[in-house]
Coordinates of C-alpha atoms in Angstrom, one line a residue:
Chain A
M76 CA 0.0 0.0 0.0
S77 CA 2.8 2.4 0.8
S78 CA 4.4 2.0 -2.6
R79 CA 1.1 2.8 -4.2
I80 CA 0.8 5.9 -2.2
G81 CA 4.4 6.8 -3.0
R82 CA 3.7 6.5 -6.7
R83 CA 0.6 8.7 -6.6
R84 CA 2.1 11.7 -4.9
R85 CA 5.5 12.9 -3.7
R86 CA 6.1 10.9 -0.5
R87 CA 5.6 13.2 2.5
P88 CA 8.1 12.9 5.2
A89 CA 7.0 10.3 7.7
A90 CA 5.4 12.1 10.7
Q91 CA 6.5 11.2 14.2
S92 CA 3.0 11.5 15.6
A93 CA -0.4 12.6 14.5
S94 CA -0.1 15.8 16.5
Q95 CA 2.9 16.7 14.4
M96 CA 0.6 17.0 11.4
T97 CA -0.7 20.2 12.9
M98 CA 2.8 21.6 12.9
V99 CA 3.4 21.1 9.3
G100 CA 2.9 24.3 7.3
Q101 CA -0.3 23.4 5.5
G102 CA -1.7 21.6 8.6
K103 CA -2.3 24.8 10.4
I104 CA -5.2 25.9 8.3
Y105 CA -6.8 22.5 8.0
P106 CA -9.0 22.8 11.2
Y107 CA -10.3 26.1 10.0
V108 CA -11.0 25.0 6.5
F109 CA -12.7 21.8 7.8
S110 CA -14.9 23.5 10.3
A111 CA -15.6 26.8 8.6
P112 CA -18.4 25.6 6.2
G113 CA -20.3 23.9 8.9
L114 CA -20.0 26.8 11.3
M115 CA -21.0 29.3 8.7
L116 CA -24.1 27.4 7.8
V117 CA -25.2 27.0 11.4
G118 CA -24.5 30.7 12.0
A119 CA -26.6 31.6 9.0
V120 CA -29.5 29.4 9.9
L121 CA -29.5 29.9 13.7
A122 CA -27.7 33.0 14.7
L123 CA -28.5 35.4 11.8
P124 CA -32.3 35.0 12.1
V125 CA -32.1 36.0 15.7
L126 CA -30.4 39.3 14.8
Y127 CA -32.8 39.8 12.0
A128 CA -35.8 39.2 14.2
A129 CA -34.4 41.7 16.8
Y130 CA -34.0 44.2 14.0
L131 CA -37.5 43.6 12.5
S132 CA -39.2 43.7 15.8
L133 CA -38.5 47.4 15.9
F134 CA -40.7 48.1 12.9
D135 CA -44.4 48.1 12.4
S136 CA -44.4 45.6 9.7
N137 CA -47.4 44.1 8.2
L138 CA -47.7 42.3 4.9
L139 CA -50.9 44.0 4.0
R140 CA -49.7 47.5 4.5
V141 CA -47.4 49.4 2.4
E142 CA -45.7 51.6 5.0
Q143 CA -43.4 49.9 7.4
P144 CA -42.4 52.6 9.8
F145 CA -39.8 52.4 12.6
V146 CA -41.6 52.2 15.9
G147 CA -38.9 51.3 18.4
L148 CA -40.2 49.3 21.2
A149 CA -43.9 49.9 20.4
N150 CA -44.4 46.3 19.4
Y151 CA -43.2 45.1 22.8
T152 CA -45.3 47.5 24.7
T153 CA -48.4 46.5 22.7
L154 CA -47.7 42.9 23.5
F155 CA -47.3 43.5 27.2
S156 CA -50.5 45.6 27.4
E157 CA -52.7 43.4 25.3
G158 CA -54.1 40.4 27.1
Q159 CA -53.4 37.8 24.4
F160 CA -49.7 37.6 25.1
W161 CA -50.1 37.1 28.8
A162 CA -52.8 34.6 28.2
A163 CA -50.6 32.6 25.9
L164 CA -47.8 32.8 28.4
G165 CA -50.1 31.4 31.0
K166 CA -51.2 28.6 28.8
S167 CA -47.6 27.8 28.0
A168 CA -46.7 27.8 31.7
T169 CA -49.5 25.4 32.5
F170 CA -48.6 23.2 29.6
V171 CA -44.9 23.2 30.3
F172 CA -45.4 22.5 34.0
G173 CA -47.9 19.7 33.3
A174 CA -45.8 18.1 30.6
T175 CA -42.6 18.2 32.6
A176 CA -44.1 16.8 35.7
L177 CA -45.9 14.0 34.0
G178 CA -42.9 13.4 31.8
Q179 CA -40.5 13.1 34.6
I180 CA -42.6 10.7 36.6
L181 CA -43.2 8.4 33.7
A182 CA -39.6 8.6 32.6
V183 CA -38.3 7.6 36.0
V184 CA -40.9 4.8 36.5
F185 CA -40.3 3.4 33.0
A186 CA -36.5 3.7 33.2
F187 CA -36.3 2.0 36.5
A188 CA -38.4 -0.8 35.2
L189 CA -36.5 -1.1 31.9
N190 CA -33.2 -1.2 33.9
R191 CA -34.1 -4.5 35.3
V192 CA -35.5 -6.4 32.3
V193 CA -33.9 -9.6 31.2
R194 CA -32.5 -10.2 27.8
R195 CA -35.7 -11.6 26.4
L196 CA -37.5 -8.4 27.2
R197 CA -35.0 -6.1 25.5
F198 CA -37.6 -5.5 22.8
L199 CA -39.5 -3.4 25.3
R200 CA -36.8 -0.9 25.1
A201 CA -37.2 -0.7 21.4
I202 CA -41.0 -0.2 21.9
A203 CA -40.3 2.6 24.4
I204 CA -38.3 4.5 21.8
L205 CA -41.0 4.2 19.1
P206 CA -42.6 7.6 19.6
Y207 CA -39.3 9.2 18.7
I208 CA -39.8 8.3 15.0
V209 CA -43.3 9.7 14.9
S210 CA -43.5 13.3 13.8
G211 CA -45.2 15.8 16.1
I212 CA -48.1 16.4 13.6
A213 CA -48.6 12.6 13.1
A214 CA -48.8 12.2 16.9
A215 CA -51.3 15.0 17.0
V216 CA -53.5 13.2 14.4
M217 CA -53.2 10.0 16.4
F218 CA -54.2 11.6 19.6
R219 CA -57.1 13.3 18.0
I220 CA -58.4 9.8 17.4
V221 CA -57.5 8.6 20.8
F222 CA -59.4 11.5 22.4
N223 CA -62.3 11.1 20.0
R224 CA -65.6 11.3 21.8
E225 CA -67.0 8.1 20.3
I226 CA -64.2 5.7 19.7
G227 CA -61.3 6.8 21.8
P228 CA -60.0 4.4 24.4
P229 CA -60.3 6.8 27.4
N230 CA -64.0 7.3 26.7
Q231 CA -64.5 3.6 26.0
L232 CA -63.0 2.9 29.4
L233 CA -65.3 5.4 31.1
V234 CA -68.3 3.9 29.4
A235 CA -67.3 0.4 30.4
L236 CA -67.1 1.7 34.0
G237 CA -70.5 3.1 33.6
L238 CA -69.5 6.7 33.5
E239 CA -70.3 9.4 31.0
P240 CA -68.0 9.9 28.0
L241 CA -66.1 13.1 28.1
S242 CA -65.7 15.7 25.3
W243 CA -61.9 15.9 25.6
L244 CA -61.2 18.3 22.8
A245 CA -64.3 20.5 23.4
S246 CA -63.7 21.3 27.0
P247 CA -61.0 23.9 27.9
S248 CA -59.5 22.0 30.8
L249 CA -59.7 18.6 29.3
A250 CA -58.1 19.9 26.1
M251 CA -55.1 21.0 28.1
V252 CA -54.8 17.5 29.6
A253 CA -55.0 16.1 26.1
I254 CA -52.2 18.2 24.7
I255 CA -50.1 17.4 27.8
V256 CA -50.6 13.7 27.2
A257 CA -49.8 14.0 23.5
Q258 CA -46.6 16.0 24.1
V259 CA -45.4 13.7 26.8
W260 CA -46.0 10.7 24.6
A261 CA -44.1 12.2 21.8
D262 CA -41.1 13.3 23.9
L263 CA -40.9 10.6 26.5
P264 CA -38.4 8.3 24.6
L265 CA -35.5 10.7 24.9
C266 CA -36.2 11.3 28.6
I267 CA -36.4 7.6 29.3
L268 CA -33.1 7.0 27.5
I269 CA -31.4 9.8 29.4
V270 CA -32.5 8.5 32.8
L271 CA -31.8 4.9 31.7
G272 CA -28.3 5.9 30.7
G273 CA -27.8 7.3 34.1
L274 CA -29.2 4.2 35.9
Q275 CA -27.0 1.9 33.9
T276 CA -23.8 3.6 35.1
I277 CA -24.6 3.4 38.7
N278 CA -21.9 1.2 40.3
S279 CA -23.7 -1.8 41.6
E280 CA -21.3 -1.9 44.5
H281 CA -23.3 0.9 46.1
L282 CA -26.5 -1.0 45.7
D283 CA -25.1 -4.2 46.9
A284 CA -23.7 -2.6 50.0
A285 CA -27.1 -1.2 50.7
S286 CA -28.7 -4.6 50.3
V287 CA -26.3 -6.1 52.7
D288 CA -27.3 -3.4 55.2
G289 CA -30.9 -4.5 54.7
A290 CA -32.2 -1.9 52.4
T291 CA -35.2 -2.9 50.4
G292 CA -35.7 -2.1 46.7
W293 CA -37.7 1.0 47.5
S294 CA -35.3 2.7 49.8
R295 CA -32.4 1.6 47.6
A296 CA -34.0 3.5 44.7
K297 CA -34.9 6.5 46.8
Y298 CA -31.7 7.0 48.7
I299 CA -29.1 5.7 46.3
S300 CA -30.2 5.5 42.7
L301 CA -32.2 8.7 42.5
P302 CA -29.5 11.0 44.0
M303 CA -26.9 9.4 41.7
I304 CA -28.9 10.1 38.6
M305 CA -29.5 13.8 39.4
P306 CA -27.6 15.1 36.4
Q307 CA -29.7 12.9 34.1
L308 CA -32.9 14.0 35.8
V309 CA -32.0 17.6 35.3
L310 CA -31.1 16.9 31.7
S311 CA -34.4 15.1 31.2
T312 CA -36.4 17.9 32.8
M313 CA -34.6 20.5 30.7
F314 CA -35.4 18.6 27.5
M315 CA -39.1 18.1 28.3
S316 CA -39.6 21.7 29.3
Y317 CA -37.8 22.9 26.3
A318 CA -39.8 20.7 24.0
S319 CA -43.2 21.7 25.5
L320 CA -42.3 25.4 25.5
T321 CA -41.2 25.6 21.9
Q322 CA -43.1 23.0 20.0
L323 CA -45.9 24.0 17.6
S324 CA -46.9 20.8 15.8
T325 CA -48.4 18.7 18.6
V326 CA -50.7 21.5 19.9
L327 CA -51.5 22.9 16.5
G328 CA -52.4 19.5 15.1
L329 CA -54.4 18.3 18.1
T330 CA -56.5 21.3 19.2
G331 CA -55.4 24.2 17.0
G332 CA -55.4 26.3 20.1
G333 CA -59.0 25.5 20.9
P334 CA -61.5 25.3 22.2
G335 CA -61.5 29.1 21.8
T336 CA -58.1 29.9 23.1
A337 CA -57.9 27.4 25.9
T338 CA -54.8 25.8 24.5
Q339 CA -53.3 28.8 22.8
T340 CA -49.7 28.4 23.9
L341 CA -46.9 30.8 23.1
P342 CA -45.8 29.0 19.9
L343 CA -49.3 29.0 18.6
E344 CA -49.6 32.7 19.4
L345 CA -46.5 33.3 17.4
Y346 CA -47.7 31.3 14.5
R347 CA -51.0 33.1 14.5
T348 CA -49.5 36.5 14.6
A349 CA -47.0 35.8 11.9
F350 CA -48.8 33.6 9.5
L351 CA -52.5 34.3 10.0
E352 CA -52.4 38.0 10.9
F353 CA -49.2 38.8 9.0
E354 CA -48.2 41.1 11.8
Y355 CA -44.5 40.5 11.3
G356 CA -43.2 43.2 13.6
R357 CA -45.2 41.9 16.5
A358 CA -44.4 38.3 15.6
M359 CA -40.7 39.1 15.7
A360 CA -41.1 40.7 19.1
I361 CA -42.9 37.5 20.3
A362 CA -40.0 35.5 18.9
I363 CA -37.4 37.6 20.7
L364 CA -39.3 37.2 23.9
L365 CA -39.5 33.4 23.3
F366 CA -35.7 33.4 22.8
A367 CA -35.3 35.4 26.0
I368 CA -37.5 33.0 28.0
N369 CA -35.6 30.1 26.5
A370 CA -32.3 31.5 27.3
C371 CA -33.3 32.1 30.9
L372 CA -34.5 28.5 31.2
A373 CA -31.3 27.2 29.6
T374 CA -29.0 29.2 31.9
F375 CA -31.0 28.0 34.9
Y376 CA -30.6 24.4 33.8
I377 CA -26.9 24.8 33.0
R378 CA -26.4 26.1 36.5
L379 CA -28.4 23.2 38.0
Q380 CA -26.2 20.8 36.0
R381 CA -23.1 22.4 37.3
K382 CA -24.4 22.3 40.9
Y383 CA -25.2 18.6 40.7
G384 CA -22.2 17.8 38.6
V385 CA -21.6 15.0 36.3
Q386 CA -20.3 11.9 37.9
Chain B
M90 CA -34.7 -27.6 32.5
A91 CA -34.4 -25.0 35.1
K92 CA -30.9 -24.1 36.2
P93 CA -30.3 -24.9 39.9
I94 CA -29.6 -21.9 42.1
I95 CA -26.0 -22.3 43.1
K96 CA -24.9 -20.7 46.3
A97 CA -21.4 -19.4 46.6
G98 CA -19.1 -21.9 48.2
E99 CA -21.2 -24.9 47.4
P100 CA -19.9 -27.3 44.8
A101 CA -21.7 -26.9 41.5
P102 CA -23.9 -29.8 40.5
E103 CA -22.7 -31.8 37.6
P104 CA -24.3 -30.8 34.3
S105 CA -26.0 -33.6 32.4
L106 CA -27.6 -33.7 29.0
E107 CA -30.7 -35.6 30.1
A108 CA -31.6 -35.6 33.7
S109 CA -34.5 -37.5 35.2
P110 CA -36.6 -35.8 37.8
A111 CA -34.9 -37.8 40.5
D112 CA -31.5 -36.6 39.3
R113 CA -32.8 -33.0 39.2
A114 CA -34.0 -33.3 42.8
E115 CA -30.7 -34.7 43.9
H116 CA -28.6 -32.2 42.1
A117 CA -30.6 -29.1 42.6
A118 CA -29.1 -26.8 45.2
P119 CA -31.4 -26.0 48.2
L120 CA -33.2 -22.7 48.1
P121 CA -31.6 -19.8 49.9
A122 CA -32.2 -19.9 53.6
S123 CA -34.5 -16.9 53.5
R124 CA -36.8 -18.4 51.0
R125 CA -37.0 -21.7 52.7
T126 CA -38.3 -20.2 55.9
E127 CA -40.4 -17.4 54.5
S128 CA -43.9 -17.1 55.8
G129 CA -47.0 -16.9 53.7
V130 CA -47.1 -13.1 54.0
A131 CA -43.5 -12.8 52.9
K132 CA -44.3 -14.9 49.9
V133 CA -47.1 -12.7 48.9
L134 CA -44.9 -9.6 49.4
R135 CA -42.3 -11.1 47.1
L136 CA -44.9 -11.8 44.4
V137 CA -46.2 -8.3 44.9
R138 CA -42.7 -6.9 44.4
R139 CA -42.4 -9.0 41.2
G140 CA -45.7 -7.6 40.1
L141 CA -44.5 -4.1 40.8
L142 CA -41.9 -4.7 38.1
W143 CA -44.4 -6.1 35.6
I144 CA -47.0 -3.3 36.0
P145 CA -44.7 -0.5 34.9
L146 CA -43.5 -2.6 32.0
A147 CA -47.0 -3.5 30.9
G148 CA -47.9 0.2 31.4
L149 CA -45.0 1.2 29.2
A150 CA -46.1 -1.1 26.4
I151 CA -49.7 0.0 26.6
W152 CA -48.8 3.7 26.8
T153 CA -46.6 3.5 23.8
L154 CA -48.6 1.1 21.6
L155 CA -52.2 2.1 22.3
P156 CA -52.2 5.3 20.2
L157 CA -50.6 3.5 17.3
L158 CA -53.0 0.6 17.5
V159 CA -56.0 2.9 17.7
T160 CA -54.8 4.8 14.7
L161 CA -54.2 1.6 12.8
S162 CA -57.7 0.4 13.5
A163 CA -59.1 3.8 12.6
S164 CA -57.3 3.7 9.3
L165 CA -59.1 0.5 8.4
K166 CA -62.5 1.9 8.9
T167 CA -64.8 3.8 6.6
P168 CA -65.5 7.5 7.1
A169 CA -69.2 7.1 7.3
G170 CA -69.1 4.3 9.8
F171 CA -66.3 5.8 11.8
A172 CA -68.2 6.9 14.9
A173 CA -70.5 3.9 14.8
D174 CA -67.7 1.3 15.1
P175 CA -65.9 2.0 18.3
G176 CA -64.1 -1.3 18.7
L177 CA -60.4 -1.7 18.4
I178 CA -60.9 -4.3 15.7
P179 CA -63.0 -3.0 12.9
K180 CA -66.0 -5.0 11.9
L181 CA -65.4 -4.6 8.2
P182 CA -61.8 -3.7 7.8
T183 CA -60.9 -2.1 4.5
L184 CA -57.8 -0.6 2.9
D185 CA -59.8 2.0 1.1
A186 CA -58.4 4.8 3.2
Y187 CA -54.9 3.9 2.2
A188 CA -55.9 3.8 -1.4
R189 CA -57.5 7.2 -1.1
V190 CA -54.3 8.6 0.4
L191 CA -51.9 7.0 -1.9
N192 CA -53.8 8.2 -4.9
R193 CA -53.7 11.8 -3.9
E194 CA -51.4 13.7 -6.1
T195 CA -50.5 16.0 -3.2
F196 CA -49.5 13.0 -1.1
Q197 CA -47.3 11.7 -3.8
D198 CA -45.7 15.1 -4.3
A199 CA -45.2 15.4 -0.6
M200 CA -43.6 12.0 -0.4
V201 CA -41.2 12.7 -3.1
N202 CA -40.3 16.1 -1.6
S203 CA -39.7 14.5 1.8
V204 CA -37.5 11.8 0.3
V205 CA -35.4 14.4 -1.7
V206 CA -35.1 16.8 1.2
G207 CA -34.4 13.9 3.6
F208 CA -31.5 12.6 1.6
G209 CA -30.3 16.1 0.8
T210 CA -30.2 16.9 4.5
L211 CA -28.4 13.6 5.2
G212 CA -25.8 14.3 2.6
L213 CA -25.2 17.9 3.5
T214 CA -25.0 17.1 7.2
L215 CA -22.4 14.5 6.7
A216 CA -20.5 16.6 4.1
L217 CA -20.2 19.5 6.5
G218 CA -20.2 17.7 9.8
V219 CA -17.5 15.1 9.2
P220 CA -14.7 17.6 8.5
A221 CA -15.8 19.9 11.2
A222 CA -16.1 17.0 13.7
Y223 CA -12.7 15.7 12.7
A224 CA -11.2 19.2 13.2
F225 CA -12.7 19.5 16.6
A226 CA -11.6 16.0 17.6
R227 CA -8.0 15.9 16.3
F228 CA -6.7 19.4 16.0
R229 CA -5.7 21.9 18.6
F230 CA -6.8 25.3 17.4
V231 CA -8.2 28.5 18.6
G232 CA -11.8 27.9 17.7
R233 CA -11.9 24.6 19.5
H234 CA -13.5 25.8 22.6
A235 CA -16.2 27.3 20.5
L236 CA -17.5 23.8 20.0
L237 CA -19.4 23.8 23.2
L238 CA -21.0 27.1 22.3
F239 CA -21.7 25.8 18.9
V240 CA -23.6 22.8 20.3
L241 CA -25.4 24.8 22.9
L242 CA -26.6 27.4 20.4
P243 CA -29.7 25.5 19.2
L244 CA -30.6 25.1 22.8
F245 CA -31.0 28.8 23.1
I246 CA -32.7 29.2 19.8
P247 CA -35.8 27.1 19.3
K248 CA -37.0 26.4 15.8
M249 CA -40.3 27.9 16.7
G250 CA -38.7 31.3 17.1
L251 CA -36.9 30.9 13.8
M252 CA -40.1 30.5 11.8
A253 CA -40.8 34.2 11.3
P254 CA -37.3 35.6 10.6
L255 CA -36.3 32.7 8.4
Y256 CA -39.5 33.1 6.4
R257 CA -38.6 36.7 5.8
M258 CA -35.0 36.0 5.0
A259 CA -35.9 33.3 2.6
A260 CA -38.5 35.5 0.9
E261 CA -36.0 38.3 0.4
L262 CA -33.5 35.8 -1.1
G263 CA -36.2 34.5 -3.4
L264 CA -35.6 31.0 -2.0
L265 CA -39.1 30.5 -0.6
N266 CA -40.9 27.3 -1.4
T267 CA -37.8 25.5 -2.7
K268 CA -36.4 22.2 -1.6
L269 CA -32.9 23.8 -1.5
I270 CA -33.9 26.1 1.3
L271 CA -35.4 23.3 3.3
I272 CA -32.2 21.2 2.9
V273 CA -30.0 24.1 4.0
V274 CA -32.2 25.0 7.0
F275 CA -32.7 21.5 8.2
T276 CA -29.0 20.8 8.0
G277 CA -28.4 24.0 10.0
T278 CA -30.6 22.8 12.8
I279 CA -29.2 19.3 13.1
L280 CA -25.6 20.0 12.4
P281 CA -24.6 21.0 16.0
L282 CA -25.9 17.9 17.5
A283 CA -24.6 15.7 14.7
T284 CA -21.1 17.3 14.9
W285 CA -21.0 16.9 18.7
L286 CA -21.9 13.2 18.4
M287 CA -19.3 12.7 15.7
V288 CA -16.6 14.4 17.7
G289 CA -17.1 11.8 20.4
F290 CA -16.9 8.9 17.9
F291 CA -13.8 10.3 16.2
Q292 CA -12.1 10.7 19.5
A293 CA -12.8 7.0 20.1
V294 CA -10.8 6.0 17.1
P295 CA -7.3 5.3 18.5
R296 CA -4.7 7.9 17.4
E297 CA -2.2 5.1 16.9
L298 CA -4.0 3.9 13.8
E299 CA -3.8 7.4 12.2
E300 CA -0.2 7.7 13.2
A301 CA 0.6 4.4 11.7
A302 CA -1.0 5.5 8.4
A303 CA 1.0 8.8 8.6
V304 CA 4.2 6.9 9.2
D305 CA 3.4 4.9 6.0
G306 CA 3.3 8.2 4.2
A307 CA -0.5 8.7 3.9
S308 CA -1.7 12.2 3.6
L309 CA -4.3 13.6 6.0
F310 CA -7.1 13.0 3.5
Q311 CA -6.1 9.5 2.9
T312 CA -5.8 8.8 6.5
I313 CA -9.3 10.0 7.1
R314 CA -10.8 8.2 4.2
R315 CA -9.2 4.9 4.7
V316 CA -8.7 4.6 8.4
V317 CA -11.0 6.9 10.4
L318 CA -14.2 6.8 8.3
P319 CA -14.5 3.0 8.1
L320 CA -14.1 2.7 11.8
A321 CA -16.7 5.4 12.5
M322 CA -19.2 4.0 10.1
P323 CA -21.8 3.0 12.7
A324 CA -21.6 6.5 14.0
L325 CA -22.0 7.9 10.5
I326 CA -25.0 5.7 9.9
T327 CA -26.6 6.9 13.1
I328 CA -25.9 10.5 12.3
G329 CA -27.3 10.0 8.8
V330 CA -30.5 8.5 10.2
L331 CA -30.7 11.4 12.7
A332 CA -30.4 14.0 9.9
F333 CA -32.9 12.1 7.7
R334 CA -35.4 11.9 10.5
E335 CA -35.0 15.6 11.2
A336 CA -35.9 16.5 7.7
W337 CA -38.6 13.9 7.5
N338 CA -40.5 14.9 10.6
E339 CA -39.8 18.7 10.7
F340 CA -43.0 20.7 10.7
E341 CA -42.5 24.2 12.0
L342 CA -39.8 25.3 9.6
A343 CA -41.5 23.5 6.7
V344 CA -44.7 25.4 7.4
A345 CA -42.7 28.6 7.5
L346 CA -40.6 28.1 4.4
T347 CA -43.1 26.4 2.0
H348 CA -46.7 26.8 1.0
G349 CA -48.9 25.0 -1.5
G350 CA -48.0 24.2 -5.0
G351 CA -46.5 20.8 -4.6
N352 CA -43.5 21.7 -2.6
R353 CA -44.6 20.7 0.8
T354 CA -43.1 17.9 2.8
L355 CA -45.2 15.2 4.4
P356 CA -45.9 16.8 7.8
Y357 CA -47.2 20.0 6.3
E358 CA -49.3 18.0 3.9
L359 CA -50.8 16.0 6.7
Y360 CA -51.7 19.1 8.6
S361 CA -53.3 20.7 5.6
L362 CA -55.3 17.5 5.0
Q363 CA -56.5 17.7 8.6
T364 CA -57.6 21.3 8.4
R365 CA -59.3 21.1 5.1
S366 CA -63.0 21.9 5.6
E367 CA -64.6 20.1 2.7
G368 CA -67.6 19.0 4.7
V369 CA -67.1 15.6 6.4
R370 CA -63.6 15.0 7.7
D371 CA -62.1 11.9 6.3
Q372 CA -60.7 10.5 9.5
P373 CA -59.6 7.1 8.3
A374 CA -57.6 8.8 5.6
E375 CA -56.0 11.1 8.2
A376 CA -55.1 8.0 10.2
A377 CA -53.7 6.2 7.2
F378 CA -51.7 9.3 6.1
S379 CA -50.1 9.6 9.5
L380 CA -49.2 5.9 9.6
L381 CA -47.7 6.1 6.1
T382 CA -45.5 8.9 7.2
V383 CA -44.2 6.8 10.0
L384 CA -43.7 3.7 8.0
P385 CA -40.4 4.5 6.2
L386 CA -38.7 5.6 9.4
L387 CA -40.0 2.6 11.1
L388 CA -38.4 0.2 8.6
V389 CA -35.1 2.0 9.0
Y390 CA -35.4 2.3 12.7
L391 CA -35.9 -1.4 13.3
R392 CA -32.5 -2.0 11.9
I393 CA -30.5 0.7 13.6
E394 CA -32.3 1.0 16.9
R395 CA -29.4 -0.4 18.8
Y396 CA -27.0 2.3 17.6
V397 CA -29.4 5.1 18.4
V398 CA -29.9 3.9 22.0
Q399 CA -26.2 3.5 22.4
G400 CA -25.5 6.9 21.1
I401 CA -28.0 8.7 23.3
T402 CA -27.5 6.8 26.5
A403 CA -23.7 7.3 26.2
G404 CA -24.2 10.9 25.5
S405 CA -26.3 11.5 28.6
V406 CA -23.5 10.4 30.9
K407 CA -20.8 12.6 29.4

C-alpha cells in the first residue's frame, strides 16, 4: 500500500506522531478549513435570524400595509399591554409544568423498570423508543383519534365503567390535559433514554452494599439511585420543558389552540401573529421574547447541572 | 430444565444432558435460607414486588402502543361508519383509506419532496459535519472551545422562534418554497448535535492507527478516508438517520418556508389534510396518512435501533 501511495504523490516525510501533522505548514489551516463551512451554515441558519428578528421587531411591519415605519419598542409595549400575550404565556406555563411533571414521573418509572429487564424483554426498550420516530403532527393526528368522543379508548373505558364519556377536545381544561398527554407521549423516549443511561452507570457496589445493610428495593431506589442520577434527571427535565415550551406541531395539530383559546400556547400565538395575521413586527417581538425566556431557562438548567455535577 | 440456584461456596452440581426428575431433585441446590423459611405473608410480598416490576413494563407497552393501534384500527374503517364502530378491531376492515391517500397527487408530491429533502439533508450534514467534527476531535486550534458554544446554540434558539425571521430572510432571497432552502435550513438545525456526536466517535478512534498511516506516508485526507471513516461507520449511519429523521419529521420550519403548490413535505401536507374543511372529515384517511409517514422511518429504525440507543445513553452520561 505504501508503494502505491508513493507513486501517486510525492512521498511526504513520515510524521512522528499525528499531532505533528498540525505543525506542518499546511496543517495549520486544516482545522479552520474543515470547520468553517459547517460553522458558517449554522451561523446563517441559527444566529443570523435572531439578529434579523431583533431588528425587524422594531418596525411596524405588516404584509398587507405598504408603510413599514420604525416604531422602536412599540411592538413590545403593545404585546405587554394586550391580554393575548399574557394569556398565551399562562397557557404555556401550565402546559410546560404539566408536561414536565408527567414526563419526569413516567420517565423515572419506566426507566427503573427497563433497567431490570432480562435479555428476552429487551424488545420493550425498542418499543419505548417508538414515539421518537413519529412526527409531532402525526402524533397530534393519532391523539385526535385517541381522544375522539365516540371511539377513543379513554371514553370507552369510562363507558365500560358506567360513566359518561367526556368531550376531551371540546372542554377547555380537558383539552389542556389532552395536549399534555400527547406532548409527553411524543417526547418521552428521549427522557427515558437519558434516565436509563444514568441508571446503567450506577456502580452496583453501592446498591449491593445497601442490600447487605438490609435496604429494600424502594429505599435503595430512593436514597441511592435517585441521587446518583440527578444530572440525568436535570437533563431530562430540561429537555421536556424545552420541547413543551417551543413545539408547535403537537398542539396545533391536536387542538389548533382551541376550544377558543384554551390551549393557545406561546408557539401558537407566534404562529397566529405571523402567518395568520401577517403582523411581522409583533411576531418578531414574540419570537425575541421566546428566545429570552428560553435563554433564561437554559441558563437556569446549566447552573443546575453544574451544581449537581456529572459523575 | 431450570438451572439450579448455586450458592457461593457450594460445589456446582454436575451438568447432564438428560436428567431425570430424580436426578434433578438430587442435584438441585437448596433454596436460599431466606426463601425456605419465608412465611406466607413474605411470599405474597415477594410476588407483589415482582408484580411491581411487571406493572410499569405493561404500562409502558400500553402507553406506547395504544395510540398507534387505535390509529391503525381507525385507518381500516370507513369515514361514514367511523363513529359507529368503536371497537379496536374494525367489523369490516378495509384498505380504502390507504388507497385514497396513496392516490392523492398532493400526497405523492409530498412523499417525493420528503425523500429528496431527507437525503439532501443527510448528505449535507455528513459533508459539513464530518470535516468539522474531525477538526474538533483531532486538532488543537483557537476555535476549538467554540465547539461547546456551537452545540449549545440550538438550545437557546428554538426552531419555533426561527419560523418568522427565516421566512422573511428566505422571501428576500427568493428561495421561498424550494427544496434547497429546506435542505439548508434542516441541516443547520441538526448540524450542531450531529457534529457533537461525531466528535465523540472520532475521539474514540485510536490515534495510533492514524499515526501508523501517517508513518506509512499517507496524507491527511487518505488517513481520514481509509482509516478513520470506516471505523466510524456505525456512528455515521446513526448521524445519517438522525439527519434524515430531522428532515422527514420537521413541521414548524417546513410550514414557514413552503406553502402550497406541490413543494410541501409530508408533515405539512398531513396538517393541511386535517384542516381542510370540505364537509365531512375523512378521518380514516388522516389516520392512514399519519401511519404512512411513520412507515419508512419505522423500517429503518428497526435495523438501527441499537445504535441510536447506544448513542443517546452514552451521551447523557458525558
